[in-house]
Amino acid sequence: MASSKTKAFPVAEGVPVLKNFFVYNPTLGPREGEEHKKILYYMPEEAEADTKVRQVGLCEAMVQFTRTFSPGKLCDVLHTLKTRQFFFSPEPDYWIIMTVLLPIKKATSKDGKNVVEYKEEDIQDTLYQAVVELAYQMFRLFHGPFVYIRERHGVEGLRHTMTHFFSKYLPLIRWPQIDLLDVFNGLSFLPLDKNVFLRVQSFINLLESSFSQIKHTVFMFTDQLVWSGLEQEDMRVLYKYLTTSLFPVFFKGEVIAAPSASNPDWLLVNTTGGGSSKSSSPTTGRAAASGGPGPAAGASHQGYFLNGPKNIQDPNTPIKMPRIFVNTTGGDEMEELNLLVYHALGASVCFMVDGSAPPSYEFCKRLDTFVGPHLSSLAKMITDYLQTRRPPNPDVQHRFIYFNHMNLAQKSSVHSRKSPFITISQDLMRLLADINSDFQKSGEDGETVIKTMTDCWVVGRRSDQREFFVVLNQKNANLIEISEEVKRLSATNFNNIFFLD
């Protein structure tokens, strides 16, 4: 399938811009005159061949040069006056390179001349490195590792698949909205009491014992995770896809995840297996949401498929769903599965079905008959439970971000699920990312307390693989009072979590 060419993005004042993005393998063109064979994907596609070869050659040289000084740590970022270049090697001999133009600011010098200032402080390495890594993780989720595709479809098949995916994915990155949550890429969990959770667990056990084709199950309520049968690394990527791609298409106004630069409205997914791919767009998805997916007429429940069979009452209905690749063994083997998503009254269940053959209409019909009543009942039970919980009163004096590296749980009052805008300034958000970067470099527990020029207090704390960031708008407070306020905030929002003092 021919894809539209991905062009370089125009330069905008004060905004970072993607200059190029390419993937290469140095072993594919080892001899002189064959350098172009190393390139598997290059954006912008209209760039001259010499430019592509020269950029890849410079990156190869940089990798080899830095390896001389640090054999155990590969090159990951290169700073220049006008650009920031990010290096990522997700698989042996494969390199993904992303170059971003620094934001600019036009000013007038003392002698009246127009000058351009490059704002290097606006590009934080950890944030944009996370964007590169997520791009690969999304590709692998829907198409499998690079090595897998090359073994089955050859180098040309790999090139075609990369072009088809990245040419659609890259233009959707929202560069101004990249922030600390893109680094964490965590999961929002829904806490339930033991009785409700056991009902969910019992439903999943009954489901998987009744349908042997279902290999793994994920249960979500709105955009929060309740139960997952996947490994954490696979779950975090699937969660990103569900909450920022699939759910918003169907539930505009019901489920709105906080968008960010790495959260596109839709993603290219492989719906047929092999090297062929198809995509859906927000336009077609919303049209379907208004006139397509929904409970069948006369049904005794409120459940329906978000993908798979378009009309469960029609035996001839087309059945389309993405195939995904997950790691279920802990090794290098990837399991290929079909992804079916079913929804009822705010609750969604993802079925990872045996990938040896597409699910039949009869299977989907039996699944709808079984799951629809159970899931509708469970959704009502969870809704009733949540209505009995009194949410804490929002405190406009503080905002926080929490992340647990052990279970990937994240929580934020800085981001809103109803708006793409954060509740603190971009300068404060960059400060939080800087503190997080310092924690990563040191690898040790600790606390950082900063008072800004605008008299805001910023506190970052790392303890036992948990990170907690607080922004307090208390101009007249002293250090002791801020410390006590952070303790109070921890006790209010995280009373069951132990933070080392």
PDB file of N, CA and C in Angstrom, residues 45 93 106 152 156 159 211 214 219 260 282 360 403 443 459:
ATOM      1  N   GLU A  45      10.901  12.084   3.798  1.00  0.00           N
ATOM      2  CA  GLU A  45      11.142  11.146   2.711  1.00  0.00           C
ATOM      3  C   GLU A  45      11.664  11.831   1.452  1.00  0.00           C
ATOM      4  N   ASP A  93      22.216  -3.909  16.468  1.00  0.00           N
ATOM      5  CA  ASP A  93      22.522  -3.414  15.117  1.00  0.00           C
ATOM      6  C   ASP A  93      21.432  -2.519  14.527  1.00  0.00           C
ATOM      7  N   LYS A 106      13.021  35.269  18.490  1.00  0.00           N
ATOM      8  CA  LYS A 106      13.542  36.394  17.717  1.00  0.00           C
ATOM      9  C   LYS A 106      13.646  37.618  18.604  1.00  0.00           C
ATOM     10  N   ARG A 152      10.696 -12.809   8.513  1.00  0.00           N
ATOM     11  CA  ARG A 152       9.508 -13.307   7.819  1.00  0.00           C
ATOM     12  C   ARG A 152       9.216 -12.602   6.500  1.00  0.00           C
ATOM     13  N   GLU A 156      13.081  -5.621   2.631  1.00  0.00           N
ATOM     14  CA  GLU A 156      12.116  -4.746   1.957  1.00  0.00           C
ATOM     15  C   GLU A 156      10.780  -4.740   2.689  1.00  0.00           C
ATOM     16  N   ARG A 159      11.259  -2.420   5.577  1.00  0.00           N
ATOM     17  CA  ARG A 159      11.206  -1.017   5.144  1.00  0.00           C
ATOM     18  C   ARG A 159       9.758  -0.568   4.910  1.00  0.00           C
ATOM     19  N   PHE A 211     -13.546 -19.851  27.685  1.00  0.00           N
ATOM     20  CA  PHE A 211     -13.079 -19.604  26.326  1.00  0.00           C
ATOM     21  C   PHE A 211     -11.571 -19.847  26.279  1.00  0.00           C
ATOM     22  N   ILE A 214      -8.913 -17.457  24.632  1.00  0.00           N
ATOM     23  CA  ILE A 214      -8.475 -16.222  25.287  1.00  0.00           C
ATOM     24  C   ILE A 214      -7.242 -16.524  26.134  1.00  0.00           C
ATOM     25  N   PHE A 219      -8.806  -5.729  32.293  1.00  0.00           N
ATOM     26  CA  PHE A 219     -10.086  -5.132  32.705  1.00  0.00           C
ATOM     27  C   PHE A 219      -9.839  -3.688  33.097  1.00  0.00           C
ATOM     28  N   SER A 260      -0.737  14.225  25.492  1.00  0.00           N
ATOM     29  CA  SER A 260       0.625  14.736  25.568  1.00  0.00           C
ATOM     30  C   SER A 260       1.279  14.494  24.224  1.00  0.00           C
ATOM     31  N   PRO A 282      -9.576   9.470  13.478  1.00  0.00           N
ATOM     32  CA  PRO A 282     -10.579  10.030  14.355  1.00  0.00           C
ATOM     33  C   PRO A 282     -11.898  10.282  13.633  1.00  0.00           C
ATOM     34  N   SER A 360     -13.634 -16.266  14.770  1.00  0.00           N
ATOM     35  CA  SER A 360     -14.772 -16.409  13.870  1.00  0.00           C
ATOM     36  C   SER A 360     -15.963 -15.611  14.387  1.00  0.00           C
ATOM     37  N   PHE A 403       4.733   8.735  41.106  1.00  0.00           N
ATOM     38  CA  PHE A 403       5.013   7.572  40.265  1.00  0.00           C
ATOM     39  C   PHE A 403       5.741   6.519  41.067  1.00  0.00           C
ATOM     40  N   GLY A 443      20.638   7.934  41.100  1.00  0.00           N
ATOM     41  CA  GLY A 443      20.203   6.584  41.442  1.00  0.00           C
ATOM     42  C   GLY A 443      19.987   6.376  42.922  1.00  0.00           C
ATOM     43  N   VAL A 459       8.898  20.748  45.510  1.00  0.00           N
ATOM     44  CA  VAL A 459       9.523  19.684  46.295  1.00  0.00           C
ATOM     45  C   VAL A 459       9.521  18.406  45.461  1.00  0.00           C
TER      46      VAL A 459
END
